[in-house]
Amino acid sequence: MGRFPESCWAVLVDDQKEAVGHVALSFRIWHEDSAWQGICAELGVPSFGERPGEALDNVVEATICYLNAIEQDGERERIFSERNIAMRPGMPSSEEPEGTGLPALGAGAVSRLEVGLTAVG
């Protein structure tokens, strides 16, 4: 089985595709009841698939849709606060400050996920 990203940076962009901030998100994929389950740990967004890669793709897509929906509804700040999710300004750097416990962009199993802040049309 291939190695899946354990975490990624979700880069939040505005209508002009300018980065307004980024958050670290992690995904868990496991097999249960004849299907592969997936969840975004920080946001609690679940999904599933017939194969591990499909479960990961589906949970990433569901997470993007969720982030777009809470942005459109004006709920991002409240939800991030309740879930203790810190949004950092701009794009992630190649090295995050020591002691943050956050992944560095491009390190190990870390990837970047661009998320638009406008409703999916």
PDB file of C-alpha atoms in Angstrom:
ATOM      1  CA  MET A   1       0.000   0.000   0.000  1.00  0.00           C
ATOM      2  CA  GLY A   2       1.267   3.487  -0.852  1.00  0.00           C
ATOM      3  CA  ARG A   3       2.159   6.103   1.711  1.00  0.00           C
ATOM      4  CA  PHE A   4      -0.540   8.712   2.248  1.00  0.00           C
ATOM      5  CA  PRO A   5      -0.037  12.217   3.585  1.00  0.00           C
ATOM      6  CA  GLU A   6      -0.585  12.198   7.325  1.00  0.00           C
ATOM      7  CA  SER A   7      -0.896  15.966   7.318  1.00  0.00           C
ATOM      8  CA  CYS A   8      -0.991  18.871   4.946  1.00  0.00           C
ATOM      9  CA  TRP A   9      -1.245  22.612   4.838  1.00  0.00           C
ATOM     10  CA  ALA A  10      -4.627  23.869   3.724  1.00  0.00           C
ATOM     11  CA  VAL A  11      -3.900  27.163   2.010  1.00  0.00           C
ATOM     12  CA  LEU A  12      -6.959  29.420   2.103  1.00  0.00           C
ATOM     13  CA  VAL A  13      -7.167  31.730  -0.906  1.00  0.00           C
ATOM     14  CA  ASP A  14      -9.454  34.626  -1.816  1.00  0.00           C
ATOM     15  CA  ASP A  15     -11.278  35.337  -5.097  1.00  0.00           C
ATOM     16  CA  GLN A  16      -8.045  36.642  -6.653  1.00  0.00           C
ATOM     17  CA  LYS A  17      -6.227  33.421  -5.685  1.00  0.00           C
ATOM     18  CA  GLU A  18      -4.141  35.309  -3.114  1.00  0.00           C
ATOM     19  CA  ALA A  19      -3.228  33.323   0.004  1.00  0.00           C
ATOM     20  CA  VAL A  20      -4.929  34.805   3.055  1.00  0.00           C
ATOM     21  CA  GLY A  21      -3.785  32.114   5.451  1.00  0.00           C
ATOM     22  CA  HIS A  22      -3.020  28.476   6.038  1.00  0.00           C
ATOM     23  CA  VAL A  23      -3.826  25.776   8.575  1.00  0.00           C
ATOM     24  CA  ALA A  24      -2.301  22.391   9.301  1.00  0.00           C
ATOM     25  CA  LEU A  25      -4.733  19.508   8.801  1.00  0.00           C
ATOM     26  CA  SER A  26      -4.255  15.788   9.313  1.00  0.00           C
ATOM     27  CA  PHE A  27      -6.132  12.898   7.764  1.00  0.00           C
ATOM     28  CA  ARG A  28      -6.626   9.354   9.049  1.00  0.00           C
ATOM     29  CA  ILE A  29      -7.520   6.441   6.789  1.00  0.00           C
ATOM     30  CA  TRP A  30      -8.483   2.983   8.123  1.00  0.00           C
ATOM     31  CA  HIS A  31     -10.362  -0.128   7.047  1.00  0.00           C
ATOM     32  CA  GLU A  32     -13.663  -0.895   8.744  1.00  0.00           C
ATOM     33  CA  ASP A  33     -16.763  -2.887   7.784  1.00  0.00           C
ATOM     34  CA  SER A  34     -15.656  -3.703   4.197  1.00  0.00           C
ATOM     35  CA  ALA A  35     -14.852  -0.057   3.328  1.00  0.00           C
ATOM     36  CA  TRP A  36     -12.004   2.366   3.854  1.00  0.00           C
ATOM     37  CA  GLN A  37     -12.917   5.204   6.216  1.00  0.00           C
ATOM     38  CA  GLY A  38     -11.291   8.626   6.311  1.00  0.00           C
ATOM     39  CA  ILE A  39     -11.513  11.658   8.554  1.00  0.00           C
ATOM     40  CA  CYS A  40      -9.963  15.106   8.821  1.00  0.00           C
ATOM     41  CA  ALA A  41      -8.935  14.969  12.475  1.00  0.00           C
ATOM     42  CA  GLU A  42      -9.077  18.701  13.193  1.00  0.00           C
ATOM     43  CA  LEU A  43     -12.459  19.372  11.579  1.00  0.00           C
ATOM     44  CA  GLY A  44     -14.177  16.006  12.092  1.00  0.00           C
ATOM     45  CA  VAL A  45     -15.076  15.753   8.395  1.00  0.00           C
ATOM     46  CA  PRO A  46     -15.612  12.066   7.477  1.00  0.00           C
ATOM     47  CA  SER A  47     -15.772  10.163   4.198  1.00  0.00           C
ATOM     48  CA  PHE A  48     -15.116   6.679   2.826  1.00  0.00           C
ATOM     49  CA  GLY A  49     -14.093   4.763  -0.291  1.00  0.00           C
ATOM     50  CA  GLU A  50     -13.620   1.282  -1.682  1.00  0.00           C
ATOM     51  CA  ARG A  51      -9.825   1.704  -1.705  1.00  0.00           C
ATOM     52  CA  PRO A  52      -7.481   3.671   0.595  1.00  0.00           C
ATOM     53  CA  GLY A  53      -6.632   6.223  -2.100  1.00  0.00           C
ATOM     54  CA  GLU A  54     -10.301   6.757  -2.889  1.00  0.00           C
ATOM     55  CA  ALA A  55     -11.061   7.289   0.813  1.00  0.00           C
ATOM     56  CA  LEU A  56      -8.269   9.867   1.041  1.00  0.00           C
ATOM     57  CA  ASP A  57      -9.405  11.678  -2.114  1.00  0.00           C
ATOM     58  CA  ASN A  58     -12.991  11.727  -0.829  1.00  0.00           C
ATOM     59  CA  VAL A  59     -12.126  13.041   2.638  1.00  0.00           C
ATOM     60  CA  VAL A  60      -9.909  15.751   1.135  1.00  0.00           C
ATOM     61  CA  GLU A  61     -12.721  16.793  -1.227  1.00  0.00           C
ATOM     62  CA  ALA A  62     -15.248  16.745   1.627  1.00  0.00           C
ATOM     63  CA  THR A  63     -12.890  18.872   3.753  1.00  0.00           C
ATOM     64  CA  ILE A  64     -12.527  21.436   0.964  1.00  0.00           C
ATOM     65  CA  CYS A  65     -16.320  21.602   0.569  1.00  0.00           C
ATOM     66  CA  TYR A  66     -16.724  21.987   4.339  1.00  0.00           C
ATOM     67  CA  LEU A  67     -14.144  24.790   4.516  1.00  0.00           C
ATOM     68  CA  ASN A  68     -15.819  26.593   1.633  1.00  0.00           C
ATOM     69  CA  ALA A  69     -19.257  26.211   3.290  1.00  0.00           C
ATOM     70  CA  ILE A  70     -18.170  27.560   6.680  1.00  0.00           C
ATOM     71  CA  GLU A  71     -16.449  30.471   4.950  1.00  0.00           C
ATOM     72  CA  GLN A  72     -19.547  31.290   2.914  1.00  0.00           C
ATOM     73  CA  ASP A  73     -21.700  31.081   6.058  1.00  0.00           C
ATOM     74  CA  GLY A  74     -19.295  33.289   8.032  1.00  0.00           C
ATOM     75  CA  GLU A  75     -18.625  30.516  10.547  1.00  0.00           C
ATOM     76  CA  ARG A  76     -14.891  29.839   9.950  1.00  0.00           C
ATOM     77  CA  GLU A  77     -13.612  32.002  12.817  1.00  0.00           C
ATOM     78  CA  ARG A  78     -16.053  30.497  15.331  1.00  0.00           C
ATOM     79  CA  ILE A  79     -15.413  26.896  14.256  1.00  0.00           C
ATOM     80  CA  PHE A  80     -11.642  27.351  14.156  1.00  0.00           C
ATOM     81  CA  SER A  81     -11.785  28.904  17.630  1.00  0.00           C
ATOM     82  CA  GLU A  82     -13.951  26.092  19.037  1.00  0.00           C
ATOM     83  CA  ARG A  83     -11.654  23.446  17.554  1.00  0.00           C
ATOM     84  CA  ASN A  84      -8.476  25.280  18.533  1.00  0.00           C
ATOM     85  CA  ILE A  85      -7.311  25.577  14.913  1.00  0.00           C
ATOM     86  CA  ALA A  86      -4.812  28.373  14.350  1.00  0.00           C
ATOM     87  CA  MET A  87      -4.845  30.069  10.974  1.00  0.00           C
ATOM     88  CA  ARG A  88      -1.456  31.493  10.084  1.00  0.00           C
ATOM     89  CA  PRO A  89      -1.157  34.412   7.658  1.00  0.00           C
ATOM     90  CA  GLY A  90      -0.087  33.952   4.026  1.00  0.00           C
ATOM     91  CA  MET A  91       1.567  30.869   2.560  1.00  0.00           C
ATOM     92  CA  PRO A  92       3.306  28.246   4.691  1.00  0.00           C
ATOM     93  CA  SER A  93       7.071  28.579   4.792  1.00  0.00           C
ATOM     94  CA  SER A  94       9.461  25.732   4.163  1.00  0.00           C
ATOM     95  CA  GLU A  95      10.231  25.741   7.891  1.00  0.00           C
ATOM     96  CA  GLU A  96       7.753  26.510  10.634  1.00  0.00           C
ATOM     97  CA  PRO A  97       9.124  27.979  13.889  1.00  0.00           C
ATOM     98  CA  GLU A  98      10.555  25.499  16.370  1.00  0.00           C
ATOM     99  CA  GLY A  99       8.217  24.308  19.075  1.00  0.00           C
ATOM    100  CA  THR A 100       5.011  24.790  17.063  1.00  0.00           C
ATOM    101  CA  GLY A 101       4.576  21.073  16.390  1.00  0.00           C
ATOM    102  CA  LEU A 102       3.414  21.923  12.870  1.00  0.00           C
ATOM    103  CA  PRO A 103       4.752  20.247   9.732  1.00  0.00           C
ATOM    104  CA  ALA A 104       7.157  22.011   7.381  1.00  0.00           C
ATOM    105  CA  LEU A 105       5.988  22.277   3.786  1.00  0.00           C
ATOM    106  CA  GLY A 106       7.539  19.480   1.762  1.00  0.00           C
ATOM    107  CA  ALA A 107       8.861  17.553   4.779  1.00  0.00           C
ATOM    108  CA  GLY A 108       8.197  13.819   4.791  1.00  0.00           C
ATOM    109  CA  ALA A 109       4.529  13.014   4.239  1.00  0.00           C
ATOM    110  CA  VAL A 110       3.390  16.635   4.138  1.00  0.00           C
ATOM    111  CA  SER A 111       1.693  18.161   1.124  1.00  0.00           C
ATOM    112  CA  ARG A 112      -0.130  21.371   0.283  1.00  0.00           C
ATOM    113  CA  LEU A 113      -3.855  21.564  -0.316  1.00  0.00           C
ATOM    114  CA  GLU A 114      -5.250  24.779  -1.787  1.00  0.00           C
ATOM    115  CA  VAL A 115      -8.712  25.669  -0.558  1.00  0.00           C
ATOM    116  CA  GLY A 116     -10.761  28.477  -2.040  1.00  0.00           C
ATOM    117  CA  LEU A 117     -12.722  30.677   0.323  1.00  0.00           C
ATOM    118  CA  THR A 118     -15.603  31.156  -2.080  1.00  0.00           C
ATOM    119  CA  ALA A 119     -18.600  28.917  -2.592  1.00  0.00           C
ATOM    120  CA  VAL A 120     -18.092  26.027  -4.968  1.00  0.00           C
ATOM    121  CA  GLY A 121     -20.203  26.806  -8.044  1.00  0.00           C
TER     122      GLY A 121
END
